[in-house]
PDB file of C-alpha atoms in Angstrom:
ATOM      1  CA  ALA A   1      15.918   8.112   5.970  1.00 57.00           C
ATOM      2  CA  ALA A   2      13.718   7.018   8.851  1.00 53.00           C
ATOM      3  CA  VAL A   3      11.014   9.219  10.298  1.00 60.00           C
ATOM      4  CA  ARG A   4       8.622   9.267  13.213  1.00 58.00           C
ATOM      5  CA  GLY A   5       6.295  12.037  14.253  1.00 64.00           C
ATOM      6  CA  LYS A   6       3.799  14.530  12.878  1.00 72.00           C
ATOM      7  CA  LEU A   7       4.007  16.867   9.888  1.00 77.00           C
ATOM      8  CA  ASN A   8       1.025  18.957  11.118  1.00 77.00           C
ATOM      9  CA  GLY A   9       0.213  20.432   7.718  1.00 78.00           C
ATOM     10  CA  TYR A  10       3.780  20.915   6.513  1.00 82.00           C
ATOM     11  CA  ASP A  11       5.262  19.555   3.294  1.00 86.00           C
ATOM     12  CA  LEU A  12       8.153  17.102   3.364  1.00 88.00           C
ATOM     13  CA  ASN A  13      10.194  15.969   0.368  1.00 91.00           C
ATOM     14  CA  VAL A  14      12.444  12.943   0.882  1.00 93.00           C
ATOM     15  CA  SER A  15      15.156  12.652  -1.769  1.00 94.00           C
ATOM     16  CA  GLY A  16      15.603   8.865  -1.455  1.00 95.00           C
ATOM     17  CA  ASN A  17      14.001   5.909   0.309  1.00 96.00           C
ATOM     18  CA  LEU A  18      11.990   6.367   3.498  1.00 94.00           C
ATOM     19  CA  THR A  19      11.471   3.779   6.247  1.00 92.00           C
ATOM     20  CA  VAL A  20       8.651   4.141   8.770  1.00 92.00           C
ATOM     21  CA  ASN A  21       9.187   1.943  11.840  1.00 89.00           C
ATOM     22  CA  SER A  22       6.561   3.499  14.106  1.00 87.00           C
ATOM     23  CA  ASP A  23       3.858   6.121  13.547  1.00 87.00           C
ATOM     24  CA  LEU A  24       3.876   8.908  10.984  1.00 89.00           C
ATOM     25  CA  TYR A  25       1.012  11.399  11.024  1.00 89.00           C
ATOM     26  CA  ILE A  26       0.973  13.588   7.922  1.00 90.00           C
ATOM     27  CA  GLN A  27      -2.158  15.528   9.049  1.00 88.00           C
ATOM     28  CA  SER A  28      -3.197  17.910   6.266  1.00 89.00           C
ATOM     29  CA  GLY A  29       0.305  17.860   4.810  1.00 89.00           C
ATOM     30  CA  TYR A  30       2.105  16.608   1.739  1.00 92.00           C
ATOM     31  CA  LEU A  31       4.792  13.928   1.718  1.00 94.00           C
ATOM     32  CA  ASP A  32       6.756  13.199  -1.460  1.00 96.00           C
ATOM     33  CA  VAL A  33       9.132  10.214  -1.309  1.00 97.00           C
ATOM     34  CA  LYS A  34      11.455  10.159  -4.343  1.00 97.00           C
ATOM     35  CA  GLY A  35      12.373   6.488  -3.710  1.00 98.00           C
ATOM     36  CA  ASN A  36      10.648   3.586  -1.974  1.00 97.00           C
ATOM     37  CA  LEU A  37       8.499   3.855   1.149  1.00 96.00           C
ATOM     38  CA  ASN A  38       9.199   0.886   3.441  1.00 94.00           C
ATOM     39  CA  ASN A  39       6.380   0.887   5.968  1.00 91.00           C
ATOM     40  CA  TYR A  40       6.663  -1.205   9.137  1.00 89.00           C
ATOM     41  CA  GLY A  41       4.434   1.060  11.229  1.00 88.00           C
ATOM     42  CA  GLN A  42       1.415   3.249  10.627  1.00 89.00           C
ATOM     43  CA  VAL A  43       1.152   6.108   8.138  1.00 91.00           C
ATOM     44  CA  ASN A  44      -1.909   8.221   8.957  1.00 90.00           C
ATOM     45  CA  LEU A  45      -2.907  10.638   6.197  1.00 91.00           C
ATOM     46  CA  ASP A  46      -5.744  12.563   7.917  1.00 90.00           C
ATOM     47  CA  GLY A  47      -6.461  14.952   5.031  1.00 93.00           C
ATOM     48  CA  SER A  48      -3.125  14.588   3.235  1.00 93.00           C
ATOM     49  CA  THR A  49      -1.379  13.602   0.033  1.00 95.00           C
ATOM     50  CA  LEU A  50       1.345  10.954  -0.114  1.00 97.00           C
ATOM     51  CA  ILE A  51       3.397  10.585  -3.309  1.00 97.00           C
ATOM     52  CA  ILE A  52       5.695   7.549  -3.589  1.00 98.00           C
ATOM     53  CA  GLU A  53       7.849   7.744  -6.708  1.00 98.00           C
ATOM     54  CA  GLY A  54       9.179   4.217  -6.151  1.00 98.00           C
ATOM     55  CA  ASP A  55       7.539   1.183  -4.533  1.00 98.00           C
ATOM     56  CA  TYR A  56       5.338   1.033  -1.452  1.00 96.00           C
ATOM     57  CA  ASN A  57       6.583  -1.922   0.625  1.00 93.00           C
ATOM     58  CA  ALA A  58       4.505  -2.946   3.622  1.00 89.00           C
ATOM     59  CA  TYR A  59       5.828  -6.446   4.213  1.00 84.00           C
ATOM     60  CA  LYS A  60       8.884  -8.272   5.428  1.00 81.00           C
ATOM     61  CA  SER A  61      10.390 -11.106   3.414  1.00 81.00           C
ATOM     62  CA  THR A  62      12.720 -13.856   4.537  1.00 83.00           C
ATOM     63  CA  ALA A  63      14.691 -16.037   2.128  1.00 88.00           C
ATOM     64  CA  ASN A  64      14.560 -19.624   3.378  1.00 87.00           C
ATOM     65  CA  LYS A  65      17.324 -22.208   2.985  1.00 94.00           C
ATOM     66  CA  ASP A  66      15.091 -24.252   0.667  1.00 93.00           C
ATOM     67  CA  GLY A  67      14.884 -21.335  -1.783  1.00 90.00           C
ATOM     68  CA  THR A  68      11.354 -20.267  -0.878  1.00 84.00           C
ATOM     69  CA  THR A  69      10.401 -16.879   0.491  1.00 80.00           C
ATOM     70  CA  THR A  70       8.307 -16.341   3.605  1.00 78.00           C
ATOM     71  CA  TYR A  71       6.372 -13.105   4.017  1.00 77.00           C
ATOM     72  CA  SER A  72       5.209 -11.420   7.190  1.00 75.00           C
ATOM     73  CA  GLU A  73       3.139  -8.341   7.690  1.00 75.00           C
ATOM     74  CA  GLY A  74       4.548  -4.875   7.681  1.00 81.00           C
ATOM     75  CA  GLY A  75       2.764  -1.605   8.273  1.00 86.00           C
ATOM     76  CA  TYR A  76      -0.388  -0.013   6.971  1.00 87.00           C
ATOM     77  CA  ILE A  77      -1.846   3.261   5.771  1.00 90.00           C
ATOM     78  CA  ASP A  78      -4.780   4.845   7.609  1.00 90.00           C
ATOM     79  CA  MET A  79      -7.094   6.707   5.254  1.00 89.00           C
ATOM     80  CA  ASN A  80      -9.902   8.376   7.193  1.00 87.00           C
ATOM     81  CA  ASP A  81     -10.569  11.601   5.248  1.00 92.00           C
ATOM     82  CA  ASN A  82     -12.257  11.914   1.839  1.00 94.00           C
ATOM     83  CA  VAL A  83      -9.364  14.011   0.484  1.00 96.00           C
ATOM     84  CA  ASP A  84      -6.672  11.462   1.459  1.00 96.00           C
ATOM     85  CA  LYS A  85      -4.690  10.531  -1.636  1.00 97.00           C
ATOM     86  CA  VAL A  86      -1.822   8.123  -2.206  1.00 97.00           C
ATOM     87  CA  SER A  87      -0.043   7.899  -5.571  1.00 98.00           C
ATOM     88  CA  VAL A  88       2.394   5.018  -6.061  1.00 98.00           C
ATOM     89  CA  TYR A  89       4.468   5.308  -9.239  1.00 98.00           C
ATOM     90  CA  GLY A  90       5.993   1.859  -8.702  1.00 97.00           C
ATOM     91  CA  ASP A  91       4.505  -1.294  -7.158  1.00 97.00           C
ATOM     92  CA  PHE A  92       2.159  -1.488  -4.158  1.00 95.00           C
ATOM     93  CA  ASN A  93       3.401  -4.447  -2.073  1.00 92.00           C
ATOM     94  CA  SER A  94       1.598  -5.495   1.096  1.00 88.00           C
ATOM     95  CA  CYS A  95       1.238  -8.358   3.505  1.00 81.00           C
ATOM     96  CA  ARG A  96      -1.294  -6.959   5.889  1.00 63.00           C
ATOM     97  CA  ASN A  97      -4.862  -7.510   6.908  1.00 65.00           C
ATOM     98  CA  TYR A  98      -6.005  -4.249   5.301  1.00 65.00           C
ATOM     99  CA  CYS A  99      -9.618  -4.177   6.402  1.00 62.00           C
ATOM    100  CA  GLY A 100     -11.841  -2.472   8.942  1.00 56.00           C
ATOM    101  CA  GLY A 101     -11.092   0.606  10.973  1.00 59.00           C
ATOM    102  CA  ASP A 102      -9.509   3.499   9.095  1.00 57.00           C
ATOM    103  CA  SER A 103      -7.072   1.487   6.985  1.00 80.00           C
ATOM    104  CA  LEU A 104      -8.936   1.750   3.680  1.00 83.00           C
ATOM    105  CA  TYR A 105     -12.101   3.589   4.612  1.00 84.00           C
ATOM    106  CA  VAL A 106     -12.137   6.599   2.236  1.00 91.00           C
ATOM    107  CA  GLY A 107      -9.792   8.473  -0.100  1.00 94.00           C
ATOM    108  CA  THR A 108      -7.970   7.329  -3.228  1.00 96.00           C
ATOM    109  CA  ILE A 109      -4.961   5.127  -3.974  1.00 96.00           C
ATOM    110  CA  GLU A 110      -3.546   5.401  -7.494  1.00 97.00           C
ATOM    111  CA  ILE A 111      -1.133   2.656  -8.555  1.00 97.00           C
ATOM    112  CA  LYS A 112       0.985   2.934 -11.708  1.00 95.00           C
ATOM    113  CA  GLY A 113       2.871  -0.339 -11.152  1.00 95.00           C
ATOM    114  CA  ASP A 114       1.671  -3.738  -9.953  1.00 95.00           C
ATOM    115  CA  LEU A 115      -0.277  -4.592  -6.817  1.00 93.00           C
ATOM    116  CA  ASN A 116       1.189  -7.564  -4.914  1.00 90.00           C
ATOM    117  CA  ASP A 117      -0.648  -8.741  -1.818  1.00 87.00           C
ATOM    118  CA  TYR A 118       1.498 -11.348  -0.068  1.00 82.00           C
ATOM    119  CA  TYR A 119       0.437 -13.444   2.899  1.00 75.00           C
ATOM    120  CA  ASP A 120       2.187 -15.200   5.698  1.00 64.00           C
ATOM    121  CA  TYR A 121       1.828 -18.608   7.183  1.00 59.00           C
ATOM    122  CA  GLU A 122       2.168 -19.233  10.873  1.00 57.00           C
ATOM    123  CA  ASN A 123       2.217 -22.880  11.856  1.00 49.00           C
ATOM    124  CA  GLY A 124       0.799 -23.755   8.436  1.00 56.00           C
ATOM    125  CA  TYR A 125      -2.140 -21.330   8.635  1.00 57.00           C
ATOM    126  CA  ASN A 126      -2.681 -18.160   6.662  1.00 57.00           C
ATOM    127  CA  THR A 127      -2.676 -15.349   9.227  1.00 56.00           C
ATOM    128  CA  ASN A 128      -3.444 -12.371   6.964  1.00 56.00           C
ATOM    129  CA  TRP A 129      -6.537 -11.966   4.891  1.00 65.00           C
ATOM    130  CA  GLY A 130      -5.550  -9.741   2.021  1.00 73.00           C
ATOM    131  CA  ILE A 131      -6.668  -6.275   1.015  1.00 82.00           C
ATOM    132  CA  TYR A 132     -10.253  -5.322   1.698  1.00 81.00           C
ATOM    133  CA  SER A 133     -11.293  -1.808   0.750  1.00 84.00           C
ATOM    134  CA  ASP A 134     -14.069  -0.423   2.941  1.00 82.00           C
ATOM    135  CA  GLY A 135     -14.498   2.512   0.558  1.00 85.00           C
ATOM    136  CA  THR A 136     -11.053   3.674  -0.567  1.00 90.00           C
ATOM    137  CA  LYS A 137     -11.032   3.965  -4.344  1.00 93.00           C
ATOM    138  CA  PHE A 138      -8.235   2.126  -6.131  1.00 94.00           C
ATOM    139  CA  ILE A 139      -7.174   3.517  -9.509  1.00 95.00           C
ATOM    140  CA  PHE A 140      -4.951   1.340 -11.683  1.00 94.00           C
ATOM    141  CA  ASN A 141      -3.225   3.727 -14.065  1.00 93.00           C
ATOM    142  CA  SER A 142      -0.479   2.344 -16.266  1.00 89.00           C
ATOM    143  CA  THR A 143       0.444   2.541 -19.901  1.00 82.00           C
ATOM    144  CA  GLY A 144       2.025  -0.934 -19.914  1.00 83.00           C
ATOM    145  CA  LYS A 145       1.211  -4.321 -18.446  1.00 86.00           C
ATOM    146  CA  GLN A 146      -0.211  -4.101 -14.938  1.00 91.00           C
ATOM    147  CA  THR A 147      -0.667  -7.102 -12.645  1.00 90.00           C
ATOM    148  CA  ILE A 148      -2.840  -7.530  -9.559  1.00 90.00           C
ATOM    149  CA  THR A 149      -1.723 -10.478  -7.434  1.00 88.00           C
ATOM    150  CA  ALA A 150      -3.295 -11.749  -4.233  1.00 84.00           C
ATOM    151  CA  LEU A 151      -1.306 -14.831  -3.240  1.00 78.00           C
ATOM    152  CA  ASP A 152      -3.945 -15.909  -0.719  1.00 72.00           C
ATOM    153  CA  GLY A 153      -6.740 -15.347  -3.252  1.00 74.00           C
ATOM    154  CA  LEU A 154      -8.417 -12.728  -1.060  1.00 77.00           C
ATOM    155  CA  ILE A 155      -8.811  -9.185  -2.324  1.00 82.00           C
ATOM    156  CA  CYS A 156     -11.863  -6.923  -2.409  1.00 82.00           C
ATOM    157  CA  PHE A 157     -12.211  -3.506  -4.026  1.00 85.00           C
ATOM    158  CA  GLU A 158     -15.390  -1.641  -3.176  1.00 85.00           C
ATOM    159  CA  ASP A 159     -14.530   1.098  -5.681  1.00 90.00           C
ATOM    160  CA  VAL A 160     -12.031   0.472  -8.487  1.00 91.00           C
ATOM    161  CA  ASP A 161     -11.190   2.172 -11.756  1.00 92.00           C
ATOM    162  CA  PHE A 162      -8.923   1.096 -14.610  1.00 90.00           C
ATOM    163  CA  VAL A 163      -7.642   3.982 -16.733  1.00 88.00           C
ATOM    164  CA  ASN A 164      -5.405   4.118 -19.810  1.00 80.00           C
ATOM    165  CA  THR A 165      -6.819   0.743 -20.852  1.00 76.00           C
ATOM    166  CA  GLU A 166      -6.232   1.098 -24.580  1.00 75.00           C
ATOM    167  CA  ASN A 167      -3.413  -1.146 -25.817  1.00 66.00           C
ATOM    168  CA  ARG A 168      -2.417  -2.437 -22.383  1.00 70.00           C
ATOM    169  CA  VAL A 169      -2.670  -5.735 -20.551  1.00 74.00           C
ATOM    170  CA  LEU A 170      -4.167  -6.155 -17.099  1.00 72.00           C
ATOM    171  CA  ALA A 171      -3.455  -9.498 -15.423  1.00 75.00           C
ATOM    172  CA  VAL A 172      -5.226 -10.637 -12.245  1.00 78.00           C
ATOM    173  CA  ASN A 173      -3.721 -13.514 -10.266  1.00 73.00           C
ATOM    174  CA  CYS A 174      -5.868 -14.549  -7.320  1.00 67.00           C
TER     175      CYS A 174
END
């Protein structure tokens, strides 16, 4: 399913994957995506809860003839209210300059899978600068192995918590 518009405090349950190509304003609502959320636009929480039972994908990938993969930026999540909450049961995959403004200002993102922050090259130069949390709390909550990868080596968490740490492996690749 693809969606554009405002929920204005209503709840929406999506039974499969959801693609956002433009702007989605949840605004004091609740959005539950039973599959993957493919974000190529802007998802603005504004006092809302977003549950993604699959992966959060905010990047575009291109398979090159030489067997390599090129990544380019996708969309982003605006978190500008203290009660904003995102729960990702799968992987959080981004290729976006997540810093400044309302992107990761307040609220909480809980990740039960891996975090993969890709980057893109344009004319041989890195054009995205990773994830930079200006205050959004990241909670890594898995019972198995959990990996944090920043392919450009740039990632900054202002507030981070690792839960369920007994008998599990956390790998950081930066």
